[in-house]
Tab-separated table of C-alpha atoms in Angstrom:
chain	number	residue	atom	x	y	z
A	1	MET	CA	-18.933	-1.081	-8.704
A	2	LYS	CA	-22.637	-1.273	-9.542
A	3	SER	CA	-22.556	-0.060	-13.140
A	4	VAL	CA	-22.997	-2.152	-16.276
A	5	PHE	CA	-20.889	-0.593	-19.009
A	6	LEU	CA	-22.516	-0.858	-22.429
A	7	SER	CA	-20.652	1.884	-24.250
A	8	LEU	CA	-17.458	3.611	-23.146
A	9	PHE	CA	-15.571	6.337	-24.930
A	10	ALA	CA	-11.800	6.696	-25.186
A	11	LEU	CA	-10.119	9.830	-23.909
A	12	ALA	CA	-7.765	11.626	-26.261
A	13	LEU	CA	-4.370	11.464	-24.568
A	14	SER	CA	-1.246	13.269	-25.633
A	15	THR	CA	2.102	14.056	-24.055
A	16	PRO	CA	3.392	17.565	-24.683
A	17	VAL	CA	6.964	17.679	-25.852
A	18	LEU	CA	7.949	20.849	-24.015
A	19	SER	CA	5.439	21.038	-21.187
A	20	VAL	CA	3.613	18.847	-18.716
A	21	SER	CA	-0.182	18.893	-18.496
A	22	VAL	CA	-1.967	19.878	-15.292
A	23	TYR	CA	-1.691	17.186	-12.588
A	24	GLY	CA	1.211	15.517	-14.416
A	25	GLN	CA	4.554	14.731	-12.762
A	26	CYS	CA	7.163	17.432	-13.379
A	27	GLY	CA	10.116	16.591	-11.153
A	28	GLY	CA	11.628	14.643	-8.282
A	29	ILE	CA	14.533	12.330	-7.608
A	30	ASN	CA	15.381	10.272	-10.712
A	31	TRP	CA	12.705	12.064	-12.778
A	32	THR	CA	13.832	12.370	-16.399
A	33	GLY	CA	10.686	13.805	-17.976
A	34	GLY	CA	9.548	17.368	-18.531
A	35	THR	CA	9.804	19.975	-15.775
A	36	THR	CA	7.852	22.845	-17.386
A	37	CYS	CA	4.113	22.873	-16.735
A	38	ASP	CA	1.405	23.967	-19.136
A	39	THR	CA	0.355	27.608	-18.856
A	40	GLY	CA	-1.802	28.146	-15.782
A	41	SER	CA	-0.196	25.484	-13.611
A	42	VAL	CA	2.813	25.419	-11.307
A	43	CYS	CA	5.331	22.620	-10.701
A	44	THR	CA	4.864	22.020	-6.984
A	45	LYS	CA	7.082	19.916	-4.716
A	46	LEU	CA	5.047	17.327	-2.807
A	47	ASN	CA	8.061	15.397	-1.571
A	48	ASP	CA	11.679	14.836	-2.678
A	49	TYR	CA	10.584	12.160	-5.102
A	50	TYR	CA	7.481	13.716	-6.568
A	51	PHE	CA	6.634	17.117	-8.051
A	52	GLN	CA	3.251	17.742	-9.686
A	53	CYS	CA	1.793	20.404	-12.020
A	54	LEU	CA	-1.013	22.038	-10.037
A	55	PRO	CA	-3.280	24.918	-11.067
A	56	GLY	CA	-1.633	28.240	-10.182
A	57	VAL	CA	1.124	30.652	-11.119
A	58	SER	CA	4.374	29.305	-12.581
A	59	PRO	CA	7.299	29.130	-10.156
A	60	THR	CA	10.393	31.286	-10.513
A	61	THR	CA	12.792	28.334	-10.206
A	62	PRO	CA	12.576	24.852	-11.731
A	63	PRO	CA	12.277	21.770	-9.487
A	64	THR	CA	15.334	19.757	-8.597
A	65	THR	CA	15.702	16.288	-10.083
A	66	THR	CA	18.849	15.283	-8.198
A	67	PRO	CA	18.941	13.364	-4.931
A	68	PRO	CA	19.075	15.475	-1.759
A	69	THR	CA	21.928	15.187	0.711
A	70	SER	CA	19.505	14.776	3.606
A	71	THR	CA	17.997	11.553	4.864
A	72	PRO	CA	15.408	9.647	2.771
A	73	PRO	CA	11.691	10.401	3.118
A	74	THR	CA	10.112	9.264	6.364
A	75	THR	CA	8.326	5.921	6.547
A	76	THR	CA	6.320	6.801	9.657
A	77	SER	CA	2.568	7.315	9.657
A	78	SER	CA	2.902	11.094	9.621
A	79	ALA	CA	2.825	12.559	6.132
A	80	PRO	CA	4.427	15.927	5.334
A	81	THR	CA	2.329	19.003	4.745
A	82	SER	CA	1.771	19.734	1.054
A	83	SER	CA	0.040	22.390	-0.997
A	84	ILE	CA	-2.709	19.855	-1.759
A	85	CYS	CA	-3.314	18.814	1.825
A	86	PRO	CA	-2.121	21.443	4.321
A	87	GLY	CA	-1.956	20.603	7.991
A	88	ALA	CA	-1.183	17.392	9.845
A	89	THR	CA	-2.048	14.223	7.962
A	90	THR	CA	-1.874	10.482	8.541
A	91	LYS	CA	-0.301	8.433	5.778
A	92	PHE	CA	-2.483	5.696	4.286
A	93	SER	CA	-1.433	2.185	5.270
A	94	LEU	CA	-3.329	0.757	2.275
A	95	PHE	CA	-3.309	2.603	-1.031
A	96	GLY	CA	-3.810	1.068	-4.436
A	97	VAL	CA	-6.242	-0.175	-7.055
A	98	ASN	CA	-8.998	-2.640	-7.810
A	99	GLU	CA	-7.771	-5.275	-10.280
A	100	SER	CA	-10.881	-6.430	-12.129
A	101	GLY	CA	-11.387	-9.376	-14.438
A	102	ALA	CA	-12.324	-12.528	-12.543
A	103	GLU	CA	-15.843	-11.196	-11.858
A	104	PHE	CA	-16.517	-10.408	-15.534
A	105	GLY	CA	-19.111	-12.396	-17.477
A	106	ASN	CA	-21.236	-12.965	-14.409
A	107	THR	CA	-24.160	-14.241	-16.473
A	108	VAL	CA	-22.043	-17.138	-17.738
A	109	VAL	CA	-21.322	-19.685	-15.008
A	110	PRO	CA	-18.852	-21.189	-14.709
A	111	GLY	CA	-17.609	-19.452	-17.849
A	112	VAL	CA	-14.408	-19.970	-19.774
A	113	LEU	CA	-11.125	-18.434	-18.645
A	114	GLY	CA	-9.886	-16.062	-21.322
A	115	THR	CA	-13.329	-15.775	-22.907
A	116	ASP	CA	-15.786	-14.878	-20.154
A	117	TYR	CA	-13.375	-13.776	-17.447
A	118	THR	CA	-9.698	-13.248	-16.781
A	119	TRP	CA	-7.320	-12.790	-13.879
A	120	PRO	CA	-5.299	-9.621	-13.271
A	121	SER	CA	-1.997	-9.267	-15.077
A	122	PRO	CA	1.219	-9.629	-13.047
A	123	SER	CA	2.710	-6.820	-15.131
A	124	SER	CA	-0.052	-4.504	-13.890
A	125	VAL	CA	0.803	-5.393	-10.301
A	126	ASP	CA	4.483	-4.745	-11.047
A	127	TYR	CA	3.676	-1.304	-12.449
A	128	PHE	CA	1.736	-0.188	-9.399
A	129	VAL	CA	4.187	-1.638	-6.875
A	130	THR	CA	7.019	0.132	-8.694
A	131	ASN	CA	4.995	3.336	-8.480
A	132	GLY	CA	4.599	3.027	-4.726
A	133	PHE	CA	1.129	1.457	-4.365
A	134	ASN	CA	0.701	-1.416	-1.926
A	135	ALA	CA	-2.898	-2.695	-2.004
A	136	PHE	CA	-4.811	-4.643	-4.660
A	137	ARG	CA	-8.452	-5.669	-4.425
A	138	ILE	CA	-9.241	-8.814	-6.432
A	139	PRO	CA	-12.955	-9.151	-7.294
A	140	PHE	CA	-14.169	-12.671	-8.054
A	141	LEU	CA	-17.484	-14.430	-8.599
A	142	MET	CA	-18.937	-16.646	-5.864
A	143	GLU	CA	-20.724	-18.940	-8.342
A	144	ARG	CA	-17.371	-19.824	-9.916
A	145	MET	CA	-15.752	-20.364	-6.533
A	146	SER	CA	-18.694	-22.324	-5.119
A	147	PRO	CA	-20.654	-23.996	-7.944
A	148	PRO	CA	-24.436	-23.681	-7.479
A	149	ALA	CA	-24.807	-27.466	-7.782
A	150	THR	CA	-23.274	-27.844	-4.316
A	151	GLY	CA	-24.068	-24.398	-2.913
A	152	LEU	CA	-22.339	-22.146	-0.421
A	153	THR	CA	-21.628	-24.952	2.012
A	154	GLY	CA	-20.137	-27.257	-0.607
A	155	PRO	CA	-16.538	-27.650	-1.792
A	156	LEU	CA	-14.676	-24.894	-3.611
A	157	ASP	CA	-13.861	-25.181	-7.291
A	158	GLN	CA	-10.160	-25.990	-7.234
A	159	THR	CA	-9.359	-24.546	-10.664
A	160	TYR	CA	-10.904	-21.159	-9.944
A	161	LEU	CA	-9.436	-21.172	-6.433
A	162	SER	CA	-6.025	-21.859	-7.928
A	163	GLY	CA	-6.410	-18.817	-10.182
A	164	LEU	CA	-7.213	-16.635	-7.182
A	165	LYS	CA	-4.340	-18.060	-5.163
A	166	THR	CA	-1.902	-17.474	-8.005
A	167	ILE	CA	-2.569	-13.742	-8.266
A	168	VAL	CA	-2.865	-13.347	-4.488
A	169	ASN	CA	0.502	-15.009	-3.957
A	170	TYR	CA	2.048	-12.891	-6.685
A	171	ILE	CA	0.828	-9.700	-5.001
A	172	THR	CA	1.811	-10.680	-1.484
A	173	GLY	CA	5.145	-12.011	-2.751
A	174	LYS	CA	5.869	-8.415	-3.739
A	175	GLY	CA	5.250	-7.331	-0.151
A	176	ALA	CA	1.884	-5.797	-1.038
A	177	PHE	CA	-1.602	-6.598	0.285
A	178	ALA	CA	-4.211	-8.649	-1.596
A	179	ILE	CA	-7.858	-7.967	-0.745
A	180	ILE	CA	-10.063	-10.872	-1.797
A	181	ASP	CA	-13.511	-9.645	-2.754
A	182	PRO	CA	-16.597	-11.762	-3.515
A	183	HIS	CA	-18.104	-9.309	-5.989
A	184	ASN	CA	-21.687	-10.535	-5.703
A	185	PHE	CA	-23.696	-7.713	-4.113
A	186	MET	CA	-24.983	-10.260	-1.539
A	187	ILE	CA	-26.653	-12.227	-4.348
A	188	TYR	CA	-25.766	-15.859	-5.072
A	189	ASN	CA	-27.216	-17.940	-7.886
A	190	GLY	CA	-29.885	-15.325	-8.535
A	191	ALA	CA	-31.134	-15.045	-4.942
A	192	THR	CA	-30.268	-12.710	-2.089
A	193	ILE	CA	-28.144	-14.440	0.536
A	194	SER	CA	-30.177	-14.654	3.720
A	195	SER	CA	-28.663	-17.512	5.743
A	196	THR	CA	-26.056	-16.261	8.184
A	197	SER	CA	-25.122	-19.888	8.862
A	198	ASP	CA	-24.387	-20.643	5.200
A	199	PHE	CA	-22.497	-17.383	4.759
A	200	GLN	CA	-20.421	-18.059	7.855
A	201	THR	CA	-19.595	-21.575	6.609
A	202	TRP	CA	-18.648	-20.249	3.175
A	203	TRP	CA	-16.252	-17.733	4.641
A	204	LYS	CA	-14.742	-20.283	7.025
A	205	THR	CA	-14.027	-22.567	4.069
A	206	LEU	CA	-12.503	-19.837	1.900
A	207	ALA	CA	-10.504	-18.148	4.656
A	208	ASN	CA	-8.977	-21.496	5.553
A	209	GLU	CA	-7.186	-21.377	2.177
A	210	PHE	CA	-5.489	-18.066	3.009
A	211	LYS	CA	-5.093	-18.154	6.788
A	212	THR	CA	-1.296	-18.444	6.716
A	213	ASN	CA	-0.794	-15.434	4.427
A	214	LYS	CA	-0.581	-12.364	6.649
A	215	ASN	CA	-0.835	-9.989	3.680
A	216	VAL	CA	-4.297	-11.179	2.695
A	217	ILE	CA	-7.257	-8.984	3.610
A	218	PHE	CA	-10.793	-10.364	3.592
A	219	ASP	CA	-13.526	-8.179	2.056
A	220	ALA	CA	-16.729	-9.769	3.340
A	221	MET	CA	-18.966	-8.827	0.352
A	222	ASN	CA	-19.038	-6.219	-2.379
A	223	GLU	CA	-21.857	-3.663	-2.315
A	224	PRO	CA	-24.970	-5.280	-0.872
A	225	HIS	CA	-28.086	-3.415	-1.967
A	226	ASP	CA	-31.858	-3.452	-1.577
A	227	ILE	CA	-31.452	-5.279	1.724
A	228	PRO	CA	-32.120	-3.788	5.185
A	229	ALA	CA	-28.954	-2.516	6.852
A	230	THR	CA	-29.623	-4.657	9.910
A	231	THR	CA	-29.726	-7.796	7.742
A	232	VAL	CA	-26.448	-6.870	6.063
A	233	ALA	CA	-24.835	-6.172	9.431
A	234	SER	CA	-25.866	-9.635	10.654
A	235	LEU	CA	-24.343	-11.228	7.556
A	236	MET	CA	-21.140	-9.232	8.020
A	237	GLN	CA	-20.924	-10.452	11.604
A	238	ALA	CA	-21.340	-13.996	10.312
A	239	ALA	CA	-18.474	-13.422	7.884
A	240	ILE	CA	-16.231	-12.184	10.691
A	241	ASN	CA	-17.137	-15.221	12.785
A	242	GLY	CA	-16.450	-17.613	9.915
A	243	ILE	CA	-13.110	-16.071	9.006
A	244	ARG	CA	-11.829	-16.089	12.562
A	245	SER	CA	-13.038	-19.644	13.199
A	246	SER	CA	-10.928	-20.819	10.229
A	247	GLY	CA	-7.781	-19.868	12.087
A	248	ALA	CA	-7.265	-16.644	10.109
A	249	THR	CA	-6.706	-14.533	13.199
A	250	SER	CA	-4.072	-11.998	12.119
A	251	GLN	CA	-5.534	-10.561	8.908
A	252	LEU	CA	-7.658	-7.462	8.506
A	253	ILE	CA	-11.346	-7.918	7.651
A	254	VAL	CA	-13.313	-5.176	5.897
A	255	VAL	CA	-17.112	-5.164	5.987
A	256	GLU	CA	-19.545	-3.338	3.700
A	257	GLY	CA	-23.019	-1.904	4.188
A	258	THR	CA	-26.226	-1.822	2.215
A	259	SER	CA	-27.069	0.804	-0.424
A	260	TRP	CA	-23.943	-0.089	-2.399
A	261	THR	CA	-21.929	0.741	0.781
A	262	GLY	CA	-21.948	4.410	-0.236
A	263	ALA	CA	-20.140	6.820	2.054
A	264	TRP	CA	-22.570	9.610	1.171
A	265	THR	CA	-25.593	7.512	2.156
A	266	TRP	CA	-24.060	5.830	5.192
A	267	THR	CA	-26.503	7.478	7.592
A	268	SER	CA	-29.619	7.683	5.412
A	269	SER	CA	-29.338	4.003	4.412
A	270	GLY	CA	-29.449	2.839	8.017
A	271	ASN	CA	-25.873	1.596	8.004
A	272	ALA	CA	-24.765	4.084	10.660
A	273	ALA	CA	-27.260	2.701	13.151
A	274	ALA	CA	-26.823	-0.965	12.198
A	275	PHE	CA	-23.021	-1.193	12.113
A	276	THR	CA	-22.116	0.022	15.602
A	277	GLY	CA	-22.412	-3.388	17.233
A	278	LEU	CA	-20.060	-5.535	15.155
A	279	LYS	CA	-17.569	-7.577	17.166
A	280	ASP	CA	-14.275	-9.110	16.123
A	281	PRO	CA	-12.491	-11.307	18.693
A	282	ASN	CA	-9.206	-10.105	17.218
A	283	ASN	CA	-10.284	-6.443	17.026
A	284	ASN	CA	-8.975	-6.061	13.499
A	285	PHE	CA	-11.748	-4.973	11.162
A	286	ALA	CA	-12.636	-1.814	9.281
A	287	ILE	CA	-15.712	-0.388	7.573
A	288	GLU	CA	-15.379	-0.364	3.793
A	289	MET	CA	-17.252	2.311	1.903
A	290	HIS	CA	-17.308	3.322	-1.772
A	291	GLN	CA	-17.727	6.749	-3.308
A	292	TYR	CA	-18.120	8.079	-6.845
A	293	LEU	CA	-18.315	11.747	-7.661
A	294	ASP	CA	-20.783	12.063	-10.548
A	295	SER	CA	-24.318	13.339	-10.059
A	296	ASP	CA	-25.919	10.063	-8.987
A	297	GLY	CA	-22.829	8.535	-7.373
A	298	SER	CA	-22.811	5.604	-9.794
A	299	GLY	CA	-19.434	6.148	-11.437
A	300	THR	CA	-20.932	6.128	-14.933
A	301	SER	CA	-20.141	9.718	-15.879
A	302	ALA	CA	-16.775	11.460	-16.228
A	303	THR	CA	-18.404	14.712	-15.097
A	304	CYS	CA	-18.103	15.462	-11.380
A	305	VAL	CA	-20.636	17.540	-9.482
A	306	SER	CA	-17.992	20.043	-8.347
A	307	PRO	CA	-14.289	20.248	-7.433
A	308	THR	CA	-15.253	19.907	-3.756
A	309	ILE	CA	-17.758	17.061	-3.984
A	310	GLY	CA	-15.259	14.407	-2.862
A	311	ALA	CA	-14.668	15.875	0.577
A	312	GLU	CA	-18.337	16.766	0.893
A	313	ARG	CA	-19.589	13.263	0.173
A	314	ILE	CA	-17.392	11.521	2.733
A	315	ALA	CA	-17.735	14.107	5.515
A	316	ASP	CA	-20.696	12.475	7.271
A	317	ALA	CA	-19.080	9.029	7.146
A	318	THR	CA	-15.835	10.427	8.535
A	319	ASN	CA	-17.668	11.976	11.480
A	320	TRP	CA	-19.474	8.695	12.125
A	321	LEU	CA	-16.185	6.778	12.155
A	322	LYS	CA	-14.734	9.246	14.645
A	323	GLN	CA	-17.779	9.150	16.899
A	324	ASN	CA	-17.749	5.364	17.026
A	325	ASN	CA	-13.979	4.908	17.283
A	326	LEU	CA	-13.901	2.884	14.063
A	327	LYS	CA	-11.572	2.771	11.080
A	328	GLY	CA	-12.749	3.259	7.514
A	329	PHE	CA	-11.455	2.050	4.182
A	330	LEU	CA	-12.516	3.551	0.849
A	331	GLY	CA	-12.540	0.415	-1.267
A	332	GLU	CA	-13.626	2.193	-4.458
A	333	ILE	CA	-13.277	5.760	-5.655
A	334	GLY	CA	-13.380	6.897	-9.260
A	335	ALA	CA	-13.958	9.943	-11.434
A	336	GLY	CA	-13.064	11.519	-14.751
A	337	SER	CA	-9.616	12.677	-15.849
A	338	ASN	CA	-10.387	16.383	-15.812
A	339	ALA	CA	-9.448	19.279	-13.566
A	340	ALA	CA	-12.711	19.371	-11.583
A	341	CYS	CA	-12.736	15.631	-10.934
A	342	ILE	CA	-9.065	15.449	-10.011
A	343	SER	CA	-9.557	18.286	-7.531
A	344	ALA	CA	-12.563	16.422	-6.120
A	345	VAL	CA	-10.631	13.150	-5.769
A	346	GLN	CA	-7.693	14.877	-4.146
A	347	GLY	CA	-10.030	16.773	-1.849
A	348	ALA	CA	-11.538	13.499	-0.675
A	349	LEU	CA	-8.138	11.902	-0.098
A	350	CYS	CA	-6.872	14.990	1.703
A	351	SER	CA	-9.834	15.054	4.071
A	352	MET	CA	-9.337	11.351	4.732
A	353	GLN	CA	-5.661	11.755	5.581
A	354	THR	CA	-6.414	14.791	7.744
A	355	SER	CA	-9.083	12.912	9.708
A	356	GLY	CA	-6.822	10.058	10.792
A	357	VAL	CA	-9.657	7.492	10.716
A	358	TRP	CA	-9.246	6.101	7.192
A	359	LEU	CA	-6.814	3.244	6.536
A	360	GLY	CA	-6.608	4.060	2.846
A	361	ALA	CA	-8.276	3.992	-0.539
A	362	LEU	CA	-8.385	2.109	-3.833
A	363	TRP	CA	-9.023	3.467	-7.315
A	364	TRP	CA	-11.663	1.811	-9.476
A	365	ALA	CA	-10.205	0.314	-11.567
A	366	ALA	CA	-7.364	-1.499	-13.257
A	367	GLY	CA	-7.722	-4.796	-15.090
A	368	PRO	CA	-6.774	-6.154	-18.514
A	369	TRP	CA	-10.241	-6.010	-20.108
A	370	TRP	CA	-11.369	-2.440	-19.425
A	371	GLY	CA	-10.397	-1.152	-22.840
A	372	THR	CA	-11.451	2.489	-23.246
A	373	TYR	CA	-13.364	2.766	-19.947
A	374	TYR	CA	-12.672	6.306	-18.758
A	375	GLN	CA	-11.649	5.288	-15.220
A	376	SER	CA	-9.241	2.565	-16.325
A	377	ILE	CA	-5.714	2.927	-14.989
A	378	GLU	CA	-4.567	-0.368	-16.440
A	379	PRO	CA	-0.989	0.215	-17.579
A	380	PRO	CA	0.475	1.207	-19.845
A	381	SER	CA	-2.271	3.002	-21.750
A	382	GLY	CA	-5.553	2.952	-19.808
A	383	PRO	CA	-7.385	6.247	-20.447
A	384	ALA	CA	-6.894	7.439	-16.854
A	385	VAL	CA	-3.223	6.459	-16.409
A	386	ALA	CA	-1.705	9.748	-17.585
A	387	GLN	CA	-3.534	12.025	-15.151
A	388	ILE	CA	-4.965	9.870	-12.368
A	389	VAL	CA	-1.819	7.926	-11.420
A	390	PRO	CA	0.177	11.141	-10.791
A	391	ALA	CA	-2.773	12.637	-8.906
A	392	LEU	CA	-2.910	9.609	-6.612
A	393	LYS	CA	0.855	9.437	-6.084
A	394	ALA	CA	0.676	12.778	-4.304
A	395	PHE	CA	-0.896	10.955	-1.334
A	396	GLN	CA	1.676	8.206	-0.847
């Protein structure tokens, strides 16, 4: 995410005793909470395990909370039709959250663990896995991984690497996927990365540390910007080459474009033209894009442009993916916890699942240091947990 947060305001959260707020969970197998929605919303069955309060007229019968006698929900790629996303859909193979912390304090290098930066909390991972999410993006800082004194082609810092390995192994030990993300915007030690050779060597060195873990995904670089799309594409190709040459041949690689890898600017930024020629000898890469739903697409405002802006902003990118027979991955999406924004987020996710070309999506963000940041879904009490987690669960 490209924003620098100087002042964030807490959302006032409350749990009604006798009713469930709009977009809250209101039923399903093993559900023990409320089943009556606030006035103006209806408790709608999305699947046997999950009912959600959606805007509309109240139902005439309450939802069931007992197990059905039929077979369990399907685990195939086809998702059932729902009132949120009518028609045939393709279930996401990767669906989860960004777990921030290790990239914090980027002006202090190397920084002090616990003071300038932190690693994600295992309890946060547990919460999301228990709630059915399976993908976690772990941002980290390149200058801490590769100290500027020895540069991109030098040895990795073993202490920082150990921290990354610890949380990665914890995630993958749960059967989930860990996406390792150099969160540097294609800038290292104050200068834009320009050497494809150095970048390829850096990725070969890092990927070598994770090549035996099949549940690791390599995110080549977070949000390059103010760099020509053709230059970024060349660097992404170098990353692919470096990762594969390390012996990491089975894992997915996701690559990002210039202009903060925005889905809504994918064509206008030049990414659409520049990213059609990437080659992976193992044919296992996807295009990662990010999308926020406020007026300037920065993710700094809890006010969304409209309830339909999510689907609108990814439409062009979806068409491009289809035309070029490529897969997409929405590595960051975020918005406010209000009816318009939740509709916009769900509209985006619905259009993605309907298209069949998106592997999945990640919410921005979880992480132990977000405090009152309005998009935080860090459990148990991040400002967005109460409404956003249920809204996302509808797409599992």
